[in-house]
Coordinates of C-alpha atoms and ligand atoms in Angstrom, one line a residue:
M1 CA 24.0 20.6 -12.4
Q2 CA 27.1 20.1 -9.9
V3 CA 28.4 16.8 -8.1
V4 CA 29.7 17.4 -4.9
T5 CA 31.9 15.0 -3.1
E6 CA 33.3 16.1 -0.4
P7 CA 30.9 17.1 2.9
K8 CA 32.8 20.6 3.4
H9 CA 32.0 22.0 -0.3
V10 CA 28.4 21.1 -0.2
Q11 CA 28.1 24.0 3.3
G12 CA 30.1 26.0 1.1
T13 CA 28.3 26.3 -1.7
I14 CA 25.1 26.2 0.2
R15 CA 25.8 29.3 1.9
S16 CA 26.9 31.7 -1.1
L17 CA 23.4 31.5 -1.5
P18 CA 21.5 34.8 -2.3
G19 CA 20.5 35.2 0.8
R20 CA 17.5 34.5 2.5
A21 CA 15.1 34.1 -0.7
S22 CA 16.6 30.8 -0.9
T23 CA 14.6 27.8 -0.2
V24 CA 16.9 24.9 0.2
G25 CA 15.0 21.0 -0.6
F26 CA 16.5 18.2 0.3
V27 CA 16.1 14.7 -1.5
P28 CA 18.2 12.0 0.0
T29 CA 18.4 8.3 -1.6
M30 CA 21.3 5.4 -1.8
G31 CA 20.7 5.2 -5.7
A32 CA 19.9 2.9 -7.9
L33 CA 16.7 6.3 -8.8
H34 CA 13.9 5.6 -10.1
T35 CA 10.4 7.2 -11.2
G36 CA 9.8 7.2 -7.1
H37 CA 12.4 9.4 -5.9
V38 CA 12.2 11.0 -9.4
S39 CA 9.1 12.2 -7.8
L40 CA 10.6 13.4 -4.9
M41 CA 12.9 15.6 -6.4
Q42 CA 9.8 17.6 -8.5
A43 CA 8.3 18.3 -5.3
A44 CA 11.1 19.4 -3.6
R45 CA 12.4 21.5 -6.9
K46 CA 8.0 23.0 -7.4
E47 CA 8.8 24.4 -3.3
C48 CA 11.9 26.2 -3.5
D49 CA 15.2 27.4 -5.1
F50 CA 17.6 25.0 -5.2
T51 CA 17.9 21.2 -4.5
V52 CA 19.9 19.2 -3.5
A53 CA 20.2 15.6 -3.9
S54 CA 22.3 12.8 -1.7
I55 CA 23.5 9.6 -3.6
F56 CA 24.9 7.0 -1.4
V57 CA 24.7 3.4 -0.8
N58 CA 24.8 3.9 3.9
P59 CA 26.5 0.8 5.5
T60 CA 25.8 1.0 8.5
Q61 CA 22.2 0.9 7.9
F62 CA 22.6 -2.7 6.1
G63 CA 22.7 -6.0 9.4
P64 CA 25.3 -8.6 8.4
G65 CA 23.9 -10.8 5.1
E66 CA 22.2 -8.0 3.8
D67 CA 22.6 -6.6 0.6
F68 CA 25.3 -4.0 0.9
D69 CA 27.6 -5.6 -1.4
R70 CA 25.0 -6.7 -4.2
Y71 CA 22.7 -2.9 -3.7
P72 CA 22.2 -1.8 -7.3
R73 CA 25.8 0.9 -8.4
N74 CA 24.9 3.1 -11.1
L75 CA 26.5 6.7 -10.4
D76 CA 26.2 7.6 -14.5
E77 CA 22.5 6.7 -15.6
D78 CA 21.1 8.8 -11.7
L79 CA 22.8 11.7 -12.2
Q80 CA 21.2 11.8 -16.1
R81 CA 17.9 10.8 -14.0
C82 CA 19.4 13.6 -11.1
R83 CA 19.6 16.3 -14.3
E84 CA 16.3 15.5 -15.8
A85 CA 14.5 15.8 -12.4
G86 CA 15.6 19.7 -12.3
V87 CA 18.7 18.7 -9.7
D88 CA 21.0 21.3 -8.5
M89 CA 23.3 19.6 -6.7
V90 CA 24.6 16.1 -6.0
F91 CA 26.2 15.2 -3.4
A92 CA 27.5 11.2 -4.4
P93 CA 30.5 11.2 -1.0
Q94 CA 32.5 8.0 -0.5
T95 CA 31.9 5.7 2.3
S96 CA 35.2 7.2 3.5
H97 CA 34.0 11.3 3.4
M98 CA 30.9 10.1 5.7
Y99 CA 32.4 7.5 8.0
P100 CA 36.3 8.7 9.1
P101 CA 37.6 5.2 10.7
D102 CA 38.3 7.3 14.7
A103 CA 33.8 7.9 14.7
E104 CA 32.1 6.7 17.6
S105 CA 28.9 9.1 17.8
V106 CA 25.3 7.3 16.6
V107 CA 22.3 9.4 16.7
R108 CA 18.9 6.4 17.4
V109 CA 14.9 7.1 18.5
M110 CA 14.6 4.7 20.7
R111 CA 10.5 3.3 21.2
M112 CA 9.8 4.1 17.5
T113 CA 12.8 0.9 16.2
E114 CA 12.1 -1.2 18.3
G115 CA 8.8 -3.2 16.3
L116 CA 8.5 -3.9 13.1
E117 CA 12.3 -3.1 10.3
G118 CA 13.0 -2.3 13.6
K119 CA 13.3 -5.2 15.2
I120 CA 14.4 -7.9 11.9
R121 CA 16.9 -5.2 10.8
A122 CA 18.6 -4.9 14.0
G123 CA 21.4 -2.1 14.0
H124 CA 19.0 -0.4 11.5
F125 CA 18.0 2.6 11.9
D126 CA 20.4 3.4 13.8
G127 CA 22.4 3.6 10.4
V128 CA 19.4 5.6 8.6
T129 CA 18.8 8.0 11.8
T130 CA 22.9 8.9 12.3
V131 CA 22.8 9.1 8.6
V132 CA 20.5 11.6 8.3
A133 CA 21.5 13.9 10.9
K134 CA 25.0 13.4 9.2
L135 CA 22.9 14.4 5.5
L136 CA 20.6 17.4 7.3
N137 CA 24.1 18.8 8.8
I138 CA 26.2 19.3 5.4
V139 CA 23.1 19.9 3.1
T140 CA 21.0 22.1 5.9
P141 CA 18.2 22.1 4.3
D142 CA 14.5 23.8 5.3
R143 CA 13.3 21.2 3.7
A144 CA 14.0 17.3 3.3
Y145 CA 11.7 14.9 0.9
F146 CA 10.9 11.4 2.6
G147 CA 8.4 8.9 0.2
R148 CA 5.2 7.1 2.4
K149 CA 7.2 3.9 0.8
D150 CA 9.8 3.9 3.8
Y151 CA 6.5 4.9 6.5
Q152 CA 8.6 3.6 9.3
Q153 CA 11.5 4.9 7.9
L154 CA 10.0 8.3 7.5
M155 CA 8.3 8.6 11.5
V156 CA 11.1 7.7 12.5
V157 CA 13.2 10.7 11.0
R158 CA 10.2 13.2 12.4
K159 CA 11.0 11.7 15.7
M160 CA 14.0 12.3 14.9
V161 CA 13.7 15.7 13.8
R162 CA 11.6 16.6 16.6
D163 CA 13.1 15.3 19.2
L164 CA 16.5 17.1 18.1
N165 CA 14.6 20.6 17.6
W166 CA 16.4 20.2 13.9
P167 CA 15.2 23.1 12.0
V168 CA 14.1 21.3 9.2
E169 CA 10.6 20.5 7.6
I170 CA 10.1 16.4 6.7
V171 CA 7.4 16.2 3.7
A172 CA 6.1 13.1 3.6
C173 CA 5.5 12.2 -0.5
P174 CA 2.7 9.4 -1.9
I175 CA 4.2 6.0 -2.4
I176 CA 5.1 6.1 -6.6
R177 CA 3.5 2.7 -8.0
E178 CA 4.2 0.4 -11.3
A179 CA 1.1 0.5 -13.5
D180 CA -0.3 -3.1 -12.0
G181 CA 0.6 -2.2 -8.0
L182 CA 4.2 -2.8 -6.9
A183 CA 5.5 0.4 -5.5
M184 CA 8.7 1.3 -7.2
S185 CA 12.0 -0.1 -5.5
S186 CA 15.4 0.0 -6.0
R187 CA 15.4 -3.9 -4.8
N188 CA 12.6 -5.4 -7.3
R189 CA 15.2 -5.7 -10.2
Y190 CA 16.2 -8.5 -8.4
L191 CA 12.5 -10.3 -9.1
S192 CA 12.8 -13.4 -10.6
A193 CA 9.6 -13.1 -13.3
E194 CA 7.6 -15.6 -11.1
D195 CA 8.7 -13.9 -8.1
R196 CA 7.5 -10.5 -9.8
E197 CA 3.9 -12.1 -10.3
R198 CA 3.6 -13.1 -7.0
S199 CA 5.1 -10.0 -5.0
L200 CA 1.4 -7.9 -6.3
I201 CA -0.4 -9.9 -3.6
L202 CA 1.3 -6.8 -1.1
H203 CA -0.3 -4.8 -2.2
R204 CA -3.7 -7.0 -3.3
T205 CA -3.5 -7.5 0.6
L206 CA -3.5 -3.7 1.2
M207 CA -6.8 -2.9 -0.9
R208 CA -8.1 -5.2 0.7
A209 CA -7.5 -3.8 4.1
E210 CA -8.6 -0.5 2.4
Q211 CA -11.5 -2.2 1.9
M212 CA -12.5 -3.9 4.8
A213 CA -12.2 -0.5 6.8
A214 CA -14.2 1.4 4.4
E215 CA -16.4 -0.7 3.7
S216 CA -17.3 -3.2 6.6
S217 CA -17.6 -3.4 9.9
A218 CA -14.2 -4.8 10.8
R219 CA -12.2 -3.1 13.1
P220 CA -8.5 -3.3 13.2
S221 CA -7.5 -6.7 14.4
E222 CA -9.2 -8.5 11.8
V223 CA -8.1 -6.0 9.7
A224 CA -4.6 -8.1 9.9
A225 CA -5.6 -10.9 10.3
E226 CA -7.2 -11.2 6.3
M227 CA -3.9 -9.1 5.8
V228 CA -1.4 -12.2 7.2
R229 CA -4.2 -14.7 6.3
M230 CA -3.8 -13.6 3.0
I231 CA 0.0 -12.8 2.3
G232 CA 0.6 -16.4 4.5
A233 CA -1.8 -18.5 1.9
A234 CA 0.5 -16.6 -0.6
E235 CA 3.0 -19.4 -2.2
G236 CA 6.4 -18.4 -2.5
V237 CA 6.1 -15.4 -0.5
E238 CA 6.9 -15.2 3.7
L239 CA 5.8 -13.1 5.4
D240 CA 7.7 -10.6 7.5
Y241 CA 4.6 -8.8 9.1
A242 CA 1.6 -8.1 8.4
V243 CA 0.0 -5.4 10.5
V244 CA -2.8 -2.1 10.9
V245 CA -1.6 0.3 13.9
D246 CA -1.3 3.7 15.0
P247 CA -0.1 6.3 11.8
D248 CA 1.9 8.0 14.1
S249 CA 3.0 6.3 17.1
L250 CA 3.0 3.0 14.9
E251 CA 2.0 1.0 18.1
S252 CA -1.0 -1.0 17.9
L253 CA -4.1 0.3 18.3
P254 CA -8.2 0.3 19.9
D255 CA -10.5 -1.5 18.0
D256 CA -12.8 2.1 17.8
A257 CA -9.8 3.8 15.3
K258 CA -10.9 5.1 13.2
N259 CA -7.3 6.7 11.5
A260 CA -4.5 3.9 10.6
V261 CA -1.9 2.2 8.3
A262 CA -1.6 -1.2 7.0
L263 CA 2.6 -2.2 7.0
V264 CA 3.3 -5.0 4.8
A265 CA 6.3 -6.6 4.7
A266 CA 7.6 -10.2 3.4
R267 CA 10.6 -11.5 1.7
L268 CA 10.4 -13.1 -1.7
G269 CA 13.6 -15.6 -2.4
S270 CA 16.0 -13.6 -2.2
T271 CA 14.6 -10.3 -2.3
R272 CA 12.9 -8.4 0.7
L273 CA 9.7 -6.0 0.0
I274 CA 8.2 -4.0 2.6
D275 CA 4.7 -1.6 1.3
N276 CA 2.1 -0.2 3.2
H277 CA -0.9 1.8 3.0
I278 CA -2.9 4.2 5.2
L279 CA -6.7 3.8 6.3
R280 CA -9.7 5.2 6.8
F281 CA -11.8 3.0 9.6
R282 CA -16.0 3.6 9.6
Ligands
AMP301 P1 15.9 4.5 -1.4 O1 16.7 4.2 -2.3 O2 15.2 3.4 -1.1 O3 17.1 5.1 0.3 O4 14.9 5.8 -0.6 C1 15.7 7.2 -1.1 C2 13.8 7.5 -0.9 O5 12.8 7.4 -2.1 C3 13.2 7.9 0.4 O6 12.3 8.6 1.6 C4 12.0 6.2 0.4 O7 11.3 6.2 1.2 C5 11.9 7.3 -1.9 N1 10.8 5.6 -2.3 C6 11.4 4.4 -2.7 N2 9.9 3.7 -3.7 C7 9.6 5.3 -4.0 C8 8.9 5.3 -3.8 N3 7.9 3.7 -4.5 N4 7.4 5.9 -4.1 C9 8.1 7.7 -3.0 N5 9.1 7.6 -2.1 C10 10.0 6.2 -2.4

């Protein structure tokens, strides 16, 4: 497995791969790798000839007062995980490689980044789309793999790639969960034992939403209200949002909609968790 820190060296290796037969798969991450990240790497390996993962805690997607400084970093462990997952190349740049001090360009997806995470984390998606744009240009993959765990991010990246005619396929991968339902996240390790127990309300709420959508005559607005009620009633859990929206546009839904996504975000102590689930209404 090659470990590369400078963008120009990534391009050198990718360009020297044997001709048109080589399909390049790419998995962007911020490290602190867990089974969710590994599942993306495995999907890329299965479908592509050459798999590249990036490990970069991107400063521009963290707002002031967010957890950039304390975000978990352990490159040696992460490289071992990548090796075990069969990754061919890891790109692990320094911040100075990615953002020269005179950089002044930003990629922005407009409407879709205004709500939900974008509303609470001002500037977050500009950081995400700009770094993903840069990484796609450095790696030039045929396919890039993203988890449904960060559902709005996945949709925003899809929109960017479509709007800008990027010749890359964005592949959406399922959410990997702990045995008790908590969606795996690098941030779960911040949770105290008590908050870890309390965090289960997110998954329980999404399961209740699924049940209401599939088994009752409940409409999207009623399901959303029940989600707000359930998380609102949970002790030690501060709700940011619980919504049921269109799975493609993330806009609000008419009452006769069949397909939807339920999205939740909440804070437990100083840790912020997000989760989601696709719903199909009767
Ligand atoms: P991050 O390192 O948190 O920026 O995540 C890198 C990629 O891994 C993103 O595409 C995430 O959506 C994906 N990811 C994170 N957690 C999970 C999970 N539990 N299941 C599936 N994908 C995940």
